[in-house]
Coordinates of C-alpha atoms in Angstrom, one line a residue:
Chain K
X1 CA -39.2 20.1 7.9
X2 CA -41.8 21.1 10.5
X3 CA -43.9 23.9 10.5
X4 CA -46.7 25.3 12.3
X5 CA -48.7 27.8 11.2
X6 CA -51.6 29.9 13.1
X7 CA -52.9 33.2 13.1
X8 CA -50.9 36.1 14.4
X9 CA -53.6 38.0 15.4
X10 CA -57.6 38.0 16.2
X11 CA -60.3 40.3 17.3
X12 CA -63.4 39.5 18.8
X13 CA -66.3 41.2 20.8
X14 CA -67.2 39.9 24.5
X15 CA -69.8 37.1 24.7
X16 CA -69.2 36.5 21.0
X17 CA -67.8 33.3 20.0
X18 CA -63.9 32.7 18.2
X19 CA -61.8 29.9 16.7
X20 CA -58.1 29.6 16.3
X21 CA -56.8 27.6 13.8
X22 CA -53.6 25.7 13.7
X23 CA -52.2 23.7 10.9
X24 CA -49.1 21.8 10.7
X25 CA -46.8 19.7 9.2
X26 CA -44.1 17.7 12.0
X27 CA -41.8 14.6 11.8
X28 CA -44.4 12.3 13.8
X29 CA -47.3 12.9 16.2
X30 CA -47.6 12.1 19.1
X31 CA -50.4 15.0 20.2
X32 CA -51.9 18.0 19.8
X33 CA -51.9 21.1 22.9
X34 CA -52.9 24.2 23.3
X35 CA -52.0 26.8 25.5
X36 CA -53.0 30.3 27.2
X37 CA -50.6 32.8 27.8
X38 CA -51.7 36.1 29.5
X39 CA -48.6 38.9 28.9
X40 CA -45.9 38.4 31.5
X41 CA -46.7 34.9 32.6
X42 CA -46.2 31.5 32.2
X43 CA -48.3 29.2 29.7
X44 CA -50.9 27.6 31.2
X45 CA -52.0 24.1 29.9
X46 CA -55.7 24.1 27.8
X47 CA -56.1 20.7 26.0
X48 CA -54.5 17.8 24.8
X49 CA -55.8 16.2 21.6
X50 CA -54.3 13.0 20.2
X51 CA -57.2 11.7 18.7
X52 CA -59.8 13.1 16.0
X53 CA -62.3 14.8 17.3
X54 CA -63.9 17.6 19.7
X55 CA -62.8 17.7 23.2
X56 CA -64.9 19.7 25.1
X57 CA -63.8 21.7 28.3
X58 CA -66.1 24.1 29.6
X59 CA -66.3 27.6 27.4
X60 CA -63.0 26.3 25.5
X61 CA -63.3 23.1 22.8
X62 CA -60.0 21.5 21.3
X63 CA -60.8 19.7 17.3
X64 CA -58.4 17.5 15.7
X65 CA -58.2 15.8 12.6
X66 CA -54.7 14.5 11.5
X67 CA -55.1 13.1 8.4
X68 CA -56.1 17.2 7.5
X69 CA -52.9 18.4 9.8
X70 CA -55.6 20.6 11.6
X71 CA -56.6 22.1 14.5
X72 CA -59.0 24.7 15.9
X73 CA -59.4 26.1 19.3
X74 CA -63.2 27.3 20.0
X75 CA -63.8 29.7 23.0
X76 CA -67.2 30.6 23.7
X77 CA -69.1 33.5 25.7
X78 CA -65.9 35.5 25.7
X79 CA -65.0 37.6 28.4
X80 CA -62.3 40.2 28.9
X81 CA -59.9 38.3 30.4
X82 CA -59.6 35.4 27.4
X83 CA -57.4 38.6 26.1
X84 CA -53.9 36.3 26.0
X85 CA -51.6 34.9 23.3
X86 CA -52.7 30.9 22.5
X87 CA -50.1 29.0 21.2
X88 CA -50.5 25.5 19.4
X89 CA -47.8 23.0 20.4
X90 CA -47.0 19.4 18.6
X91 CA -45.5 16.4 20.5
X92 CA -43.5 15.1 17.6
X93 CA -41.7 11.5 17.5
X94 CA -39.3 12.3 20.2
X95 CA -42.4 13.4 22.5
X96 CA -41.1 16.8 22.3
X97 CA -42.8 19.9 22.0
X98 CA -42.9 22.0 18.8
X99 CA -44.3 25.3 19.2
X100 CA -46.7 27.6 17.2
X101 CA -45.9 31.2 17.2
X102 CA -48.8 32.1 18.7
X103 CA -52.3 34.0 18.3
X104 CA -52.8 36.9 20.3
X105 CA -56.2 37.5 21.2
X106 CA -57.8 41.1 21.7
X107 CA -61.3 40.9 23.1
X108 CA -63.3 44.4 22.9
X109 CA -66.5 45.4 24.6
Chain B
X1 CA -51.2 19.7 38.6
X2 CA -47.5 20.2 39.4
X3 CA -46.9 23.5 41.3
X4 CA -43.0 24.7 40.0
X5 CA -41.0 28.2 41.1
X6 CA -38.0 29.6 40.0
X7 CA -35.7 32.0 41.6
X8 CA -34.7 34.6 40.6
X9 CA -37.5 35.6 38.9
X10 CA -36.0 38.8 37.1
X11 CA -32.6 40.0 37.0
X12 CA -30.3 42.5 35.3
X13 CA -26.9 41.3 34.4
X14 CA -23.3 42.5 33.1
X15 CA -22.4 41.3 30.2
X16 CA -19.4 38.5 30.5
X17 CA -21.3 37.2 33.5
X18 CA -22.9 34.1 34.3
X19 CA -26.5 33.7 35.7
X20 CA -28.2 30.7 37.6
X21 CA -32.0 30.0 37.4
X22 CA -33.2 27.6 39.9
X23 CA -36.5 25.4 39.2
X24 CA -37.9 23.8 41.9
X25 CA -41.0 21.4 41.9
X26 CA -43.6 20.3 44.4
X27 CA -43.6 16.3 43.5
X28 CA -41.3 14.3 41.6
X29 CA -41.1 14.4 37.9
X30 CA -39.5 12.6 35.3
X31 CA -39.5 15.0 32.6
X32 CA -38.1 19.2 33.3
X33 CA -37.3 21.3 30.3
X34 CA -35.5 24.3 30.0
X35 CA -37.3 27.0 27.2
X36 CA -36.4 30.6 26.6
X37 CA -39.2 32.9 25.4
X38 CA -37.7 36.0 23.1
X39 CA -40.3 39.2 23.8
X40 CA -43.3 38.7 21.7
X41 CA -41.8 35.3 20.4
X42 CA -43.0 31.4 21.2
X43 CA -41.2 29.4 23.2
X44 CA -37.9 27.4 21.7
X45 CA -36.9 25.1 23.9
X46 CA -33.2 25.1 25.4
X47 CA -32.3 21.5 26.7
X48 CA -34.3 18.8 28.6
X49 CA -32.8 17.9 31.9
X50 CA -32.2 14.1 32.8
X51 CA -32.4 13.0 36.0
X52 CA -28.5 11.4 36.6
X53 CA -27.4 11.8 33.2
X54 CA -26.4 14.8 31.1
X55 CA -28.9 17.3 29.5
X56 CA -30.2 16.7 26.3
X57 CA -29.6 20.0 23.9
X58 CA -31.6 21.5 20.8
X59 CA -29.8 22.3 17.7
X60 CA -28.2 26.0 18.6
X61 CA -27.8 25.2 22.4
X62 CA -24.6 23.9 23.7
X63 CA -24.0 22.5 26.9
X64 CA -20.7 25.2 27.5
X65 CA -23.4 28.2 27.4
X66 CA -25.8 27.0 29.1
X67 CA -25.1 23.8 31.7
X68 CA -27.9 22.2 33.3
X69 CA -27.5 20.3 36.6
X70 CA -30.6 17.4 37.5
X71 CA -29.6 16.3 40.8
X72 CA -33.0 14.7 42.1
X73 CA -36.4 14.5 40.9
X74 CA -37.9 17.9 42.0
X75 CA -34.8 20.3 41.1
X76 CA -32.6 21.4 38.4
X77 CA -30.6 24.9 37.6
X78 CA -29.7 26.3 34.1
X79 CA -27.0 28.4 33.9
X80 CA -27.1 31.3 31.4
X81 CA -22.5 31.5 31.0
X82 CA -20.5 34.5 29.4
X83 CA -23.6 36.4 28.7
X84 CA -24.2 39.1 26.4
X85 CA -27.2 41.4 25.2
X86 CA -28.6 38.3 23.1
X87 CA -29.5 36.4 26.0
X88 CA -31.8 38.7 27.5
X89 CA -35.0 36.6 27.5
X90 CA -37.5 35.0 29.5
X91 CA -36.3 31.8 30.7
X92 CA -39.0 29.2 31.5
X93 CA -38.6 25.8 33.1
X94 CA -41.2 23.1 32.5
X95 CA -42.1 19.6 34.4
X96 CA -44.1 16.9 32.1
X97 CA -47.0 15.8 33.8
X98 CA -50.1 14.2 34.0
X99 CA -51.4 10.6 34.1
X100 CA -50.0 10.0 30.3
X101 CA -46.8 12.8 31.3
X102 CA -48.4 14.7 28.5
X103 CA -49.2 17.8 30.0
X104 CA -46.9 20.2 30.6
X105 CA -47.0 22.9 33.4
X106 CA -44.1 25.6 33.8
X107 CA -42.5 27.9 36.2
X108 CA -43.5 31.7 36.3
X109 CA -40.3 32.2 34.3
X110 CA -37.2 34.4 35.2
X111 CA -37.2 37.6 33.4
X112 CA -32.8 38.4 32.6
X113 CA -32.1 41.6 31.3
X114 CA -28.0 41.6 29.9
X115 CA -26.6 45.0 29.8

């Protein structure tokens, strides 16, 4: 079957540093993403990872490793407005998205 | 980036009605999706929308409830049919994008309440 499994909830303190994990187990791969969704809106794209490895964008950093099933999503210096759900999404075989549940993140002062 | 809206973008229905969403995008695509998004939930995706061919459905999602039209490259609808309580949900269309069409950008979503 396929099954992704991440955190349903974190807390962490502005300017402070957090990672969400994802781990997962899908008929094929074909890529890793994650996503930011504020409450009320739309996802909005954050990285793509299809290789192992760091990908660095700014304050947010995508890891990979598939022979582990495993991702994290680092965000650094965080500021009130990171406060959203991220949701880890495979691209399985049929280069269709399976979705994580999501991680809501509360940032406090 | 691929800018995408959707009309409407919230409505309140009778139940036994139908509803159409309209997702319109700035540049050709090859890929749209249709997702719904249950309150608090992730996102299960509904159907992907061929271009000049008939929509592909997920297991639970049959083309009677909820027809999709493709008629060009930068539009489709969904159509939400015979609806009832259980459909109220945020309904999301998506465009694949990108150099390697593996980014995904969506609409702002249309928020249908069924009464």
């Amino acid at each position: 079957g396929q099954n992704i499994d991440q955190p349903t909830e974190m807390t962490a303190t502005e300017g402070a540093i957090v990672q969400i994990n994802c781990t997962y187990q899908t008929s094929g791969f074909n890529g890793l993403f994650w996503y930011q969704q504020h409450a009320g809106e739309a996802p909005k794209f954050l990285s793509y990872n299809v290789l192992d490895g760091l990908e660095e964008k700014g304050r947010f950093s995508s890891f990979l490793s598939r022979s582990k099933g495993y991702s994290y999503l680092l965000l650094k210096e965080l500021q009130m407005k990171d406060s959203a759900s991220y949701l880890c999404a495979i691209m399985d075989s049929n280069y269709q998205l399976i979705w994580g549940a999501g991680t809501k993140l509360i940032i406090k002062p | 980036s691929a800018v995408i809206s959707q009309k409407p973008s919230r409505d309140i229905c009778q139940r036994g009605t139908s509803l159409t969403i309209q997702c319109q995008v700035d540049s050709q695509v090859t890929m749209m999706f249709w997702y719904r998004q249950q309150p608090g939930q992730s996102l299960t995706l509904i159907a992907t929308a061929n271009q000049g061919s008939e929509a592909t459905y997920e297991s639970g999602f049959v083309i009677d409830k909820f027809p999709i039209s493709r008629p060009n490259l930068t539009f489709s609808t969904l159509t939400v049919s015979n609806m009832s309580p259980e459909d109220s949900s945020i309904y999301l269309c998506s465009v694949g994008s990108g150099q390697d069409l593996y980014e995904q950008y969506f609409g702002p979503g249309t928020r249908l309440t069924v009464t």
